[in-house]
PDB file of C-alpha atoms in Angstrom:
ATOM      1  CA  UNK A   1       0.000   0.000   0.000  1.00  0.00           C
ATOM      2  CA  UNK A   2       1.100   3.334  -0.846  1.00  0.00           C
ATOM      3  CA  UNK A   3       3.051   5.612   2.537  1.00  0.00           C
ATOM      4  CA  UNK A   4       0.781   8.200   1.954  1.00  0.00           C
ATOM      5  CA  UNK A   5      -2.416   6.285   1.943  1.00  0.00           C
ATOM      6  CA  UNK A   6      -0.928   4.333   5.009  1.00  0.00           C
ATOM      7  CA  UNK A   7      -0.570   7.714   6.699  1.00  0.00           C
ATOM      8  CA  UNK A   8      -3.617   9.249   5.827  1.00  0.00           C
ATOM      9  CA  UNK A   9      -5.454   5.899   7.587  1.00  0.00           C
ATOM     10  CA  UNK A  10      -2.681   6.486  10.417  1.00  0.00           C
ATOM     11  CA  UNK A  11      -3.921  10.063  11.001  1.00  0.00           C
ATOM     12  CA  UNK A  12      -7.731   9.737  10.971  1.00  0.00           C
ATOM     13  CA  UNK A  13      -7.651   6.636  13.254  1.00  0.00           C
ATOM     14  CA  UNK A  14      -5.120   8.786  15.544  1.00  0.00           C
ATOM     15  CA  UNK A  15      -7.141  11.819  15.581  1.00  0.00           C
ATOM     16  CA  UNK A  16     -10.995   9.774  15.983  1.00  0.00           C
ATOM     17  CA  UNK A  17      -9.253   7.633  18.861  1.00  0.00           C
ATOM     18  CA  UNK A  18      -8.354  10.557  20.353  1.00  0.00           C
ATOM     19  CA  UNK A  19     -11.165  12.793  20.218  1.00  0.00           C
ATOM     20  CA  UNK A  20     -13.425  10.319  21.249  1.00  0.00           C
ATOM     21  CA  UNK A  21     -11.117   9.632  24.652  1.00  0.00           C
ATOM     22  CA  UNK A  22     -10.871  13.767  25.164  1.00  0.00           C
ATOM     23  CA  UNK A  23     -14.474  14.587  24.272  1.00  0.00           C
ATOM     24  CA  UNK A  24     -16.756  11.524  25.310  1.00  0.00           C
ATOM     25  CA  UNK A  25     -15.050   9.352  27.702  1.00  0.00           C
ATOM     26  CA  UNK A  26     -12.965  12.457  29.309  1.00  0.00           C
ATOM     27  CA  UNK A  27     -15.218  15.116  29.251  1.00  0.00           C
ATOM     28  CA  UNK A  28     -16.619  14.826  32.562  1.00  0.00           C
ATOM     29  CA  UNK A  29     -14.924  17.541  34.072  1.00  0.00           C
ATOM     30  CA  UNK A  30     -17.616  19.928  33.208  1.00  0.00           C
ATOM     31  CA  UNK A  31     -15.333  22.761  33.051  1.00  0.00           C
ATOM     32  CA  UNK A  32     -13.733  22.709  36.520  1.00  0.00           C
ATOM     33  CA  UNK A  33     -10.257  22.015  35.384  1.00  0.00           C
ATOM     34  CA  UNK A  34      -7.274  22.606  37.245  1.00  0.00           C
ATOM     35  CA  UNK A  35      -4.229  24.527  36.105  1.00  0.00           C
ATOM     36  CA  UNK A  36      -1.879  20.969  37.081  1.00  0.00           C
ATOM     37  CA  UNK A  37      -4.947  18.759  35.304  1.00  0.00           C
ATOM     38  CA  UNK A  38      -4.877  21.585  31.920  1.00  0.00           C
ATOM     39  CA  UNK A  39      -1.218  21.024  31.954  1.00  0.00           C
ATOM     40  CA  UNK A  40      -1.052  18.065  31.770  1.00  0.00           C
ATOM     41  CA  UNK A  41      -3.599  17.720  29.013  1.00  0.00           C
ATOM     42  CA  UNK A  42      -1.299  20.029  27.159  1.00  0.00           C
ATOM     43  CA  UNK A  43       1.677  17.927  27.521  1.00  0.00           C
ATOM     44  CA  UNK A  44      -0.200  14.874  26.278  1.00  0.00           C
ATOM     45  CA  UNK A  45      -1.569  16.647  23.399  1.00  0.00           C
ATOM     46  CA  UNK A  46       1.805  18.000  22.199  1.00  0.00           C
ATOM     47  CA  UNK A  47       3.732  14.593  22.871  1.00  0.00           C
ATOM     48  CA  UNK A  48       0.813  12.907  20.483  1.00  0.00           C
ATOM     49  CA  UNK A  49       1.832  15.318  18.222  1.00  0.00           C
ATOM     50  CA  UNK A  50       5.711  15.041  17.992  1.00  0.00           C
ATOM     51  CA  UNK A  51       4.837  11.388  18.113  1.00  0.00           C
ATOM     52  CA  UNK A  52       3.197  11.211  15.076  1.00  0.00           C
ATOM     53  CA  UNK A  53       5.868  13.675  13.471  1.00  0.00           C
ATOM     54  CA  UNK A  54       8.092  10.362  14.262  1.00  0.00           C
ATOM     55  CA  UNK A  55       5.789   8.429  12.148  1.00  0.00           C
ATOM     56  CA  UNK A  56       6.227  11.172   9.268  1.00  0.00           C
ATOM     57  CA  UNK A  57      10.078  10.846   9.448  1.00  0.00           C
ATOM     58  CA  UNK A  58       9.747   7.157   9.224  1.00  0.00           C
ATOM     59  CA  UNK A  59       7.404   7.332   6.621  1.00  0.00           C
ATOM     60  CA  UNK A  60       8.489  10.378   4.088  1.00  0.00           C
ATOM     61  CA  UNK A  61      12.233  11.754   5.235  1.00  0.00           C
ATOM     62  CA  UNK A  62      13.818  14.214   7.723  1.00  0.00           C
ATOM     63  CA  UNK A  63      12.941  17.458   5.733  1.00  0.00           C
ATOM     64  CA  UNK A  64       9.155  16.396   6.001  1.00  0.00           C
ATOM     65  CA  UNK A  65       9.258  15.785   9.423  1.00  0.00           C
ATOM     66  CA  UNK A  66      10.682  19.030   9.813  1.00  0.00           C
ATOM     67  CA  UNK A  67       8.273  20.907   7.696  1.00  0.00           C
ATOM     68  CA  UNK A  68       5.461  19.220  10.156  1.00  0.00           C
ATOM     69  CA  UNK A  69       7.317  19.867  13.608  1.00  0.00           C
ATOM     70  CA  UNK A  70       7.687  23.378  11.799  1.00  0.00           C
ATOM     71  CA  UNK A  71       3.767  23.823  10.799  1.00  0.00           C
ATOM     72  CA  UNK A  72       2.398  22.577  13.766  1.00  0.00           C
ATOM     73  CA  UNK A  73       4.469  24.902  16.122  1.00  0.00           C
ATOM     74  CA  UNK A  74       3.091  27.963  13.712  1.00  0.00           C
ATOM     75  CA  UNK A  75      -0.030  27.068  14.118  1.00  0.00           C
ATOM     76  CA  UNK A  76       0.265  26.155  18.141  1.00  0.00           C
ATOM     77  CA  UNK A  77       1.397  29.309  18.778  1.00  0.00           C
ATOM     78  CA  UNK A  78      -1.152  30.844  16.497  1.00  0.00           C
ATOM     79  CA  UNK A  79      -3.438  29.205  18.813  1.00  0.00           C
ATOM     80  CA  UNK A  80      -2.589  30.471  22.312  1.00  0.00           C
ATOM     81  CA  UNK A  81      -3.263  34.128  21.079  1.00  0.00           C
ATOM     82  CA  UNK A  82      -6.695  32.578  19.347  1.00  0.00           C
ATOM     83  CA  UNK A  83      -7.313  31.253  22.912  1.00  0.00           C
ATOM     84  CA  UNK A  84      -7.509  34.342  24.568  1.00  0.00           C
ATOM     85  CA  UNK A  85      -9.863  36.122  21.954  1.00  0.00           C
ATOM     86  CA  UNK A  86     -12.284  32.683  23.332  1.00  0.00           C
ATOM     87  CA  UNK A  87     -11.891  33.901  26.970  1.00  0.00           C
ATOM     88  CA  UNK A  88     -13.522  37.349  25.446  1.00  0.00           C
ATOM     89  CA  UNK A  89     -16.160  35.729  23.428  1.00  0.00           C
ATOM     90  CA  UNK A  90     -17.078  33.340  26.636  1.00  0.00           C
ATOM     91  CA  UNK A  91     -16.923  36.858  29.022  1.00  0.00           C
ATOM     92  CA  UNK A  92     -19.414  38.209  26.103  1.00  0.00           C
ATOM     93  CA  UNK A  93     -21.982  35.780  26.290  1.00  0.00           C
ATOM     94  CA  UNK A  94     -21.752  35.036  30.103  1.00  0.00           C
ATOM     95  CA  UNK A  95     -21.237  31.055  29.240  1.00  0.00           C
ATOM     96  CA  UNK A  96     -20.783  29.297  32.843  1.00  0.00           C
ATOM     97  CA  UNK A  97     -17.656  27.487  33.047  1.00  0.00           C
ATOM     98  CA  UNK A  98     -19.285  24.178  33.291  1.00  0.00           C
ATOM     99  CA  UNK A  99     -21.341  24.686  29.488  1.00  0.00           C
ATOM    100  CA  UNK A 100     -17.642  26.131  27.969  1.00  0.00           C
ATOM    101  CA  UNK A 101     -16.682  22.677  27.464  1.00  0.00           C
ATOM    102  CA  UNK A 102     -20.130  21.981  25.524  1.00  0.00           C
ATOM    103  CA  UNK A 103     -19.221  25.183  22.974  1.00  0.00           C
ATOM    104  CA  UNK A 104     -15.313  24.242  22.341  1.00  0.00           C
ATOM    105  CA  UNK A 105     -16.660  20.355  21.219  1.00  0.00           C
ATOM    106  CA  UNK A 106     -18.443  21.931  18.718  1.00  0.00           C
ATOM    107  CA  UNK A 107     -16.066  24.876  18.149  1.00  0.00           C
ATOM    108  CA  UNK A 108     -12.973  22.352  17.389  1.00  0.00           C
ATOM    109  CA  UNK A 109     -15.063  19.639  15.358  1.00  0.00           C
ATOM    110  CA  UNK A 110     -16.085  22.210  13.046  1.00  0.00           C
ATOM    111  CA  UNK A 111     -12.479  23.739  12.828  1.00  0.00           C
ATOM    112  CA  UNK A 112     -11.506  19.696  11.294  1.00  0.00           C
ATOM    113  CA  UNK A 113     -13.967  20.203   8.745  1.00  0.00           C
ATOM    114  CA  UNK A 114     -13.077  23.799   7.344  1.00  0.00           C
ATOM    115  CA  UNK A 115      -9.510  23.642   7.783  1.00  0.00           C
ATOM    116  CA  UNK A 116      -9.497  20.601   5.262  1.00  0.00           C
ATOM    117  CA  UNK A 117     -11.657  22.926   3.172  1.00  0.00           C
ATOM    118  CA  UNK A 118      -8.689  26.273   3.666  1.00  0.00           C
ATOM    119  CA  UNK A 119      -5.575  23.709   3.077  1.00  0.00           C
ATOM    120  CA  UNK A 120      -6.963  22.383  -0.087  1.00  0.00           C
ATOM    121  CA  UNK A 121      -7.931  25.541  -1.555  1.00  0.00           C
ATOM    122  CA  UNK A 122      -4.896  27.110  -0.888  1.00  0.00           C
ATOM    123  CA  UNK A 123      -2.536  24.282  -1.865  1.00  0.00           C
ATOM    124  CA  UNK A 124      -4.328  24.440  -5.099  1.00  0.00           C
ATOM    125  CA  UNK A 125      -4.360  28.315  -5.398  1.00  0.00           C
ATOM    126  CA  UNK A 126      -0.683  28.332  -4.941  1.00  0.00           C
ATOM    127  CA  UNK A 127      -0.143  25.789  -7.446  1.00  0.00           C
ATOM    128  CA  UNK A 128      -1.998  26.879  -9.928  1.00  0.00           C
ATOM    129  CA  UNK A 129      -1.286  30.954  -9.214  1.00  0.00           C
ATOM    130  CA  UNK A 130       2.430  31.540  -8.002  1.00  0.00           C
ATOM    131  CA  UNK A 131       1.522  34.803  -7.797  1.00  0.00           C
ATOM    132  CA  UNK A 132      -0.741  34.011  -5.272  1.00  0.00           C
ATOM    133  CA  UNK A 133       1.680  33.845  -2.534  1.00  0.00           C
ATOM    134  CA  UNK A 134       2.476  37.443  -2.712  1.00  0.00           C
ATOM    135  CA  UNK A 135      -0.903  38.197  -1.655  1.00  0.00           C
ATOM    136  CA  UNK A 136      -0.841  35.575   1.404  1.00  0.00           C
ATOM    137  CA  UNK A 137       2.297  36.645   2.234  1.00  0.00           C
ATOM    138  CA  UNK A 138       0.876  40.524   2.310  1.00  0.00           C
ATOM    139  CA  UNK A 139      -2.027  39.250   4.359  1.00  0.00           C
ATOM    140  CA  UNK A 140      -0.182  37.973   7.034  1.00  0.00           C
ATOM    141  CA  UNK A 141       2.467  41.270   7.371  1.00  0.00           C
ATOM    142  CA  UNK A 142      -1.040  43.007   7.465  1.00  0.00           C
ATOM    143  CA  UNK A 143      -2.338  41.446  10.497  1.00  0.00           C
ATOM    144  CA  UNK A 144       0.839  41.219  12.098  1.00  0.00           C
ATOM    145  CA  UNK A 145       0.944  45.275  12.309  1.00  0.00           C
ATOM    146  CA  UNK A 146      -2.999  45.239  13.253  1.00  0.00           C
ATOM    147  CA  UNK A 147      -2.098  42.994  15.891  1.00  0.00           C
ATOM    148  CA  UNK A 148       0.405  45.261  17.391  1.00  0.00           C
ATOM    149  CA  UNK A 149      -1.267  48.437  16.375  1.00  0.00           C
ATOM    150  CA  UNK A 150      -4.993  48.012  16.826  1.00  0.00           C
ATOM    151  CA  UNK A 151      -5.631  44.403  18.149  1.00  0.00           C
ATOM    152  CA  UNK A 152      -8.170  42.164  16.482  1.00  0.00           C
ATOM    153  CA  UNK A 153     -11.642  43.163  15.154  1.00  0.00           C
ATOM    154  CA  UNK A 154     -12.716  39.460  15.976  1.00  0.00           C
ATOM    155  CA  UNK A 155     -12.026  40.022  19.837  1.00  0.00           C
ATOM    156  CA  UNK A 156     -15.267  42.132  19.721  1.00  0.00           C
ATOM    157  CA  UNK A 157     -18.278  39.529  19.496  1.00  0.00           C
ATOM    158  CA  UNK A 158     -21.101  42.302  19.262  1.00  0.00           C
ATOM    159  CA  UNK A 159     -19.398  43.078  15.815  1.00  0.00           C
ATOM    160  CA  UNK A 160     -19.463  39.163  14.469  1.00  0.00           C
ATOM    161  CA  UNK A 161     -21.049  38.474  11.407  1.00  0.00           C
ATOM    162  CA  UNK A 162     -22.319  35.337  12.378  1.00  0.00           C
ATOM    163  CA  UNK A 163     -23.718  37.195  15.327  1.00  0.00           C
ATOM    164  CA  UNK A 164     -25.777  39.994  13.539  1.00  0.00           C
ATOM    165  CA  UNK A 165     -27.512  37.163  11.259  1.00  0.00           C
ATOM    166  CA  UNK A 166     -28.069  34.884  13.640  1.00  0.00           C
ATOM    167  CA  UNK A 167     -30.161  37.630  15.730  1.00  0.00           C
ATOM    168  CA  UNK A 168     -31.612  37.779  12.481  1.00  0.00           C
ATOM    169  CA  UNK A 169     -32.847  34.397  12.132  1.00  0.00           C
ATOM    170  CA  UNK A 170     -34.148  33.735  15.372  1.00  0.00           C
ATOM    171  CA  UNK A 171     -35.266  36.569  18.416  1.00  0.00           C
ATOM    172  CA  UNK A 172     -32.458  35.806  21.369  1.00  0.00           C
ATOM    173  CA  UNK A 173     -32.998  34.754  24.469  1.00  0.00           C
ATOM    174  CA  UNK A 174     -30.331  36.637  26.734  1.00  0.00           C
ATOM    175  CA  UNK A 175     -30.030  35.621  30.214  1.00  0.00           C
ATOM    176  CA  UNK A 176     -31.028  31.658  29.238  1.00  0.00           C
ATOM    177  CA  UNK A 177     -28.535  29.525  31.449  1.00  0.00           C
ATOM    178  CA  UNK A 178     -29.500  25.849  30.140  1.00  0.00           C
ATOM    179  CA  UNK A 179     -26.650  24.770  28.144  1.00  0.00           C
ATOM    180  CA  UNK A 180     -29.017  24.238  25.605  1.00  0.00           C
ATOM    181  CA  UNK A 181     -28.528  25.972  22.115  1.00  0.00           C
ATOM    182  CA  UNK A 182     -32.402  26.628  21.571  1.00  0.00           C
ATOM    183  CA  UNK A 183     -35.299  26.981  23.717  1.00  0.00           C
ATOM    184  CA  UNK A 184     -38.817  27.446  23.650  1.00  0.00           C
ATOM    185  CA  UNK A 185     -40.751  29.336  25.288  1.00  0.00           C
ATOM    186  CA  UNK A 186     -45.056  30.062  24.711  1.00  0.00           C
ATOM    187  CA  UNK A 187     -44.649  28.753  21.383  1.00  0.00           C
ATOM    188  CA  UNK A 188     -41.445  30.519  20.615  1.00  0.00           C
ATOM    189  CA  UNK A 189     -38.176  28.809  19.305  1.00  0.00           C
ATOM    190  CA  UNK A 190     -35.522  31.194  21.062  1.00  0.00           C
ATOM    191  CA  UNK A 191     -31.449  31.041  20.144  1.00  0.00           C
ATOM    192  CA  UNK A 192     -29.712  31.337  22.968  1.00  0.00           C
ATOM    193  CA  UNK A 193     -26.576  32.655  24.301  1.00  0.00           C
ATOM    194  CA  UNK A 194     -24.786  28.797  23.692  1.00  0.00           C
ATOM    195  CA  UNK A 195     -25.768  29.248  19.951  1.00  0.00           C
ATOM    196  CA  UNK A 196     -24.060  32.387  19.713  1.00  0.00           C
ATOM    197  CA  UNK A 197     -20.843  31.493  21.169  1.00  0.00           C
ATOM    198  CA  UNK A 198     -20.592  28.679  19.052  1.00  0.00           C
ATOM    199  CA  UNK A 199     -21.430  30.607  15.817  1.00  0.00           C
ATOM    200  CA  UNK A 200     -18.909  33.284  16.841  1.00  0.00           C
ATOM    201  CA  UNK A 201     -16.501  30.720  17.888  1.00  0.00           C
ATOM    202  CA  UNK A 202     -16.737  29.087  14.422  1.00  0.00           C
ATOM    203  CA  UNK A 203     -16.596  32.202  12.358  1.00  0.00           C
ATOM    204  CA  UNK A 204     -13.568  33.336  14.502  1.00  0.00           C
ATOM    205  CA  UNK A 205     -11.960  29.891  13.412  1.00  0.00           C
ATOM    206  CA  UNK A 206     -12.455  31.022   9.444  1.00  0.00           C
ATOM    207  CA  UNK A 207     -10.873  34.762  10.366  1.00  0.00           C
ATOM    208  CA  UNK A 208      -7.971  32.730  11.859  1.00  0.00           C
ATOM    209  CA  UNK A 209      -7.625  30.339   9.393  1.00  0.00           C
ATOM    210  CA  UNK A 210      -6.689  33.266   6.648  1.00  0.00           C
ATOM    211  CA  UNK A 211      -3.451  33.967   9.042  1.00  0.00           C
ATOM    212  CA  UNK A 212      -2.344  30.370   9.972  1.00  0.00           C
ATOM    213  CA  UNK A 213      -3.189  28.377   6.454  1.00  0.00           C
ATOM    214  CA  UNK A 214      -0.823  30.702   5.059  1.00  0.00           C
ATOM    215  CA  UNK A 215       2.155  31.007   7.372  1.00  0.00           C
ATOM    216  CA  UNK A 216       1.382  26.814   6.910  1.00  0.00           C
ATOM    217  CA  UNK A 217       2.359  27.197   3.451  1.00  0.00           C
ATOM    218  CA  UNK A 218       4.743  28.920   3.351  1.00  0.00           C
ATOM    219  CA  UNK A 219       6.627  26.194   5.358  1.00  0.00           C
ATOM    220  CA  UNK A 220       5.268  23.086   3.173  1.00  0.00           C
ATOM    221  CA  UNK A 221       2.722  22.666  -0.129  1.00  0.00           C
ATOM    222  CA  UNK A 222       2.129  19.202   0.621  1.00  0.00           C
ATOM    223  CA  UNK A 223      -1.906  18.804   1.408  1.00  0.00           C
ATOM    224  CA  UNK A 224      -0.781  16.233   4.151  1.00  0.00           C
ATOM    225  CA  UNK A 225       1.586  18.175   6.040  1.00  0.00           C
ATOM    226  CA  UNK A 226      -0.217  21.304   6.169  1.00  0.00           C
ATOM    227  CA  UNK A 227      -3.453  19.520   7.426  1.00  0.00           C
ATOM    228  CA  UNK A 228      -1.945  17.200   9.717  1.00  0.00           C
ATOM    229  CA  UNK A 229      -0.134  20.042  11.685  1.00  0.00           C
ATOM    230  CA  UNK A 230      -3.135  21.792  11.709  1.00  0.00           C
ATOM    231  CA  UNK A 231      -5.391  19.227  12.939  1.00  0.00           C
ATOM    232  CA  UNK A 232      -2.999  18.294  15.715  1.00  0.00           C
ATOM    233  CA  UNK A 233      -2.775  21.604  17.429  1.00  0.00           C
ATOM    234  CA  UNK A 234      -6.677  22.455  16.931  1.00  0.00           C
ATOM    235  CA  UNK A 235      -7.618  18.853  18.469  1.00  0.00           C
ATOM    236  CA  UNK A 236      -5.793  20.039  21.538  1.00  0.00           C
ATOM    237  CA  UNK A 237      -7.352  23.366  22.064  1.00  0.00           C
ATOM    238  CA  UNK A 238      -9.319  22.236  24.842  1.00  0.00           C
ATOM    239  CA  UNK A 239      -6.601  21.940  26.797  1.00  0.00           C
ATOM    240  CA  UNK A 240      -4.910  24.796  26.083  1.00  0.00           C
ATOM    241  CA  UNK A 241      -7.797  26.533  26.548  1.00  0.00           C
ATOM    242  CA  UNK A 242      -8.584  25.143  30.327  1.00  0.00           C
ATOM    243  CA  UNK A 243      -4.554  26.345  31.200  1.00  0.00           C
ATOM    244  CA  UNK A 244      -4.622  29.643  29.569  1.00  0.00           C
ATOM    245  CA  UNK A 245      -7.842  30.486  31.663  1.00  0.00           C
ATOM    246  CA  UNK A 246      -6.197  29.905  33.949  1.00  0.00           C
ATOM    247  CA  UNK A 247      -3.225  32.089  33.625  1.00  0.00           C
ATOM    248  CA  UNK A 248      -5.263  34.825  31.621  1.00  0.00           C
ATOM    249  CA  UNK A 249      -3.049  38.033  31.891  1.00  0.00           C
ATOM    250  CA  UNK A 250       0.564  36.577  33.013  1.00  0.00           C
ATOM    251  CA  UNK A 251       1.647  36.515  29.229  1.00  0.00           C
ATOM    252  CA  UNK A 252       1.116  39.958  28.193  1.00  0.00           C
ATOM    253  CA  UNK A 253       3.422  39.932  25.529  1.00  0.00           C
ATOM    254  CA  UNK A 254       2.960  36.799  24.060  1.00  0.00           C
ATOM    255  CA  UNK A 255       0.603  38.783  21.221  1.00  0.00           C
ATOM    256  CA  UNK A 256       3.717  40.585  20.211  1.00  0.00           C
ATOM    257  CA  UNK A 257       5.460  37.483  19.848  1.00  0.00           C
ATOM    258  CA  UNK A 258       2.781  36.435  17.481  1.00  0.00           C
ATOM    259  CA  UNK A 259       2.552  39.050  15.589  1.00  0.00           C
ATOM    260  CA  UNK A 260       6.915  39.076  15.080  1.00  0.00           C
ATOM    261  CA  UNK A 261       6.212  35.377  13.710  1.00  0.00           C
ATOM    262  CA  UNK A 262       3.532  36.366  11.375  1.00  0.00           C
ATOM    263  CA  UNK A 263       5.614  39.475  10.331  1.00  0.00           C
ATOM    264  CA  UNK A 264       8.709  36.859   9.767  1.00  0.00           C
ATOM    265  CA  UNK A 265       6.355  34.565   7.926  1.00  0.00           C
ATOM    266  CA  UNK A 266       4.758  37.481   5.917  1.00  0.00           C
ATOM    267  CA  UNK A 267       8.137  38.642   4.637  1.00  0.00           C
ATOM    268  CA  UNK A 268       9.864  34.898   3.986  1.00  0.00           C
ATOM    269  CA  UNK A 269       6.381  34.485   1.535  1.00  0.00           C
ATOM    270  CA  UNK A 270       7.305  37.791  -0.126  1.00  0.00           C
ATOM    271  CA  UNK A 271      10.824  37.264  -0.653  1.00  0.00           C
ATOM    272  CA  UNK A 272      10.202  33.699  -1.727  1.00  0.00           C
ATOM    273  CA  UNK A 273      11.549  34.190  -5.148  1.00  0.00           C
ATOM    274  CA  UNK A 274      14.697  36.271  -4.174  1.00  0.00           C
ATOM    275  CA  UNK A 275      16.020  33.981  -1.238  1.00  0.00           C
ATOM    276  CA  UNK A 276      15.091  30.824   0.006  1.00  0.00           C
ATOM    277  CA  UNK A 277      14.833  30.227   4.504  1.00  0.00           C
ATOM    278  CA  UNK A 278      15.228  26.445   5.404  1.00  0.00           C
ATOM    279  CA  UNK A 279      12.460  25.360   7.098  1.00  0.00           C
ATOM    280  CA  UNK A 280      15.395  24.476  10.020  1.00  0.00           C
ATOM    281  CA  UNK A 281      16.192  27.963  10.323  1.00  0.00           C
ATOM    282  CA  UNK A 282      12.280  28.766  10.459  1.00  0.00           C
ATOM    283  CA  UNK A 283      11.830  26.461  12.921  1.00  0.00           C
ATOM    284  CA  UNK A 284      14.192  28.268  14.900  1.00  0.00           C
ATOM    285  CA  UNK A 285      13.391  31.546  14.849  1.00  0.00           C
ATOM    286  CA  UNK A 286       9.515  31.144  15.199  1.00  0.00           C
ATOM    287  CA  UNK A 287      11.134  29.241  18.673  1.00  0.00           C
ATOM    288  CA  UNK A 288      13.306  31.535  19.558  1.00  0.00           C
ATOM    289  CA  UNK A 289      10.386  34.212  19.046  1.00  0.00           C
ATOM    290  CA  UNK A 290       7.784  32.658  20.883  1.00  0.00           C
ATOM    291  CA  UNK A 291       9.800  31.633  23.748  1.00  0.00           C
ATOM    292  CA  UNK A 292      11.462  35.326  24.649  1.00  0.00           C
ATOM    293  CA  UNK A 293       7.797  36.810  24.320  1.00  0.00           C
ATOM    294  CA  UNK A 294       6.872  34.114  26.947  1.00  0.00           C
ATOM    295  CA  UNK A 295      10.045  34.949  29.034  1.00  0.00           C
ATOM    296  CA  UNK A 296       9.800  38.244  29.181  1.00  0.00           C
ATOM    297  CA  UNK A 297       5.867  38.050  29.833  1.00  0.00           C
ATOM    298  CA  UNK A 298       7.409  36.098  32.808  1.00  0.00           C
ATOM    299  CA  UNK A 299       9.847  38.634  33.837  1.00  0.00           C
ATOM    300  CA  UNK A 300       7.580  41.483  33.624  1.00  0.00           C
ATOM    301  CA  UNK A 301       4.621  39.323  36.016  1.00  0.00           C
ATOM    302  CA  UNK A 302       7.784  38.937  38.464  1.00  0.00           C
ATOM    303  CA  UNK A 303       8.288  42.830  38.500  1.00  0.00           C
ATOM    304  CA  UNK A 304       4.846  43.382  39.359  1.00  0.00           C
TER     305      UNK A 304
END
């Protein structure tokens, strides 16, 4: 059988297996996670994911392996700023901690689904259109400077597309506490605040997607890659998100960070035809970035 059907089967049996242990047999936490119990979730996440990047050196070469190890910590540390705009959008709608859980299933099952959708498209725009990756490239220096400069427009639910038009659709139910996304009430199908968070939560995932699919790319064109280290750090957002709640505020600077990496990304896309960056030496400075924003996010709490 061919290695890259073999690792497509290995992938989708990894990533069911898993998601059925963290969302059906696990999820009985109801929210109330420690910081020790989040951390450690995180840990197993990541070492599942270097784990199968073994499997992908076994299976296609060292400079594959790299490209994943690469893609996946892009789109990790993508992630951890993406987290905190969730903490806002959970603040919005007043979610209890117990029904966040109940939102994220839904928020990271859909994020499987689309990103498949974003990583196709784009392998095949920048295929066909080489031009193409001038524009990506241009997107991503874009939001690194609104990062930095004006934060995110998506950190503001009230504004959400999916918001406005689901208010449309259906009259809201505000101060509904159920856990349930619809309810009904003298004859009246109300959405409720659940509904909302999940919509917003789910568009938010397609406004991310247009910075992380391509930084992705410009690390590897190969459909399998650029899913795979996708998948992997989405599939652990639940974690992540449970830890980071926990430690909302102590990494202040860690958007800055993010938005260096995008910047780096933005301008290695650009400059693609005039010089060539290993992936190694990608690898290392999207490290090296992200871990003195977390440092000196570290420093700074110590000083206060």
């Amino acid at each position: 059988m061919d290695s890259h059907i073999i690792m497509w089967i290995a992938f989708w049996t990894t990533v069911s297996v898993a998601l059925f242990v963290d969302l059906i047999i696990l999820n009985k936490h109801h929210g109330d996670v420690s910081i020790k119990e989040a951390a450690k979730m995180v840990v197993f996440w990541i070492t599942l994911a270097l784990s199968f990047g073994v499997a992908v050196y076994f299976a296609f070469g060292f400079e594959k392996a790299l490209e994943y190890v690469t893609g996946y910590v892009v789109e990790y540390s993508l992630s951890i700023d993406n987290m905190f705009v969730f903490l806002i959008i959970f603040s919005y709608f007043a979610i209890p901690k117990q029904h966040q859980p109940k939102v994220l299933i839904y928020g990271i099952l859909g994020a499987v689904i689309l990103r498949f959708l974003f990583v196709f498209i784009g392998v095949r725009l920048i295929s066909a259109f080489e031009w193409i990756i001038y524009i990506f490239g241009a997107i991503l220096i874009y939001t690194a400077v609104k990062m930095i400069f004006a934060g995110r427009d998506e950190a503001s639910p009230e504004k959400n597309i999916a918001y406005k038009f689901l208010k449309k659709l259906f009259p809201f139910k505000q101060d509904d506490a159920t856990g349930n996304f619809f309810v009904r009430e003298n004859g009246i199908l109300y959405a409720t605040p659940m509904l909302a968070a999940v919509a917003v939560i789910e568009m938010s995932d397609i406004i991310f997607a247009v910075d992380s699919i391509p930084a992705v790319l410009s690390i590897s064109r190969d459909t399998f890659i650029v899913y795979t280290s996708n998948i992997f750090a989405i599939i652990g957002l639940r974690s992540l998100y449970f830890l980071l709640s926990g430690l909302a505020g102590k990494f202040k600077f860690l958007k800055y960070g993010v938005a260096i990496i995008l910047f780096f990304i933005g301008l290695k896309m650009l400059g693609s035809h005039y010089f060539h960056i290993s992936t190694a030496v990608s690898l290392a400075v999207i490290v090296s970035i992200l871990s003195i924003s977390i440092i000196f996010s570290s420093f700074k709490n110590k000083e206060n």
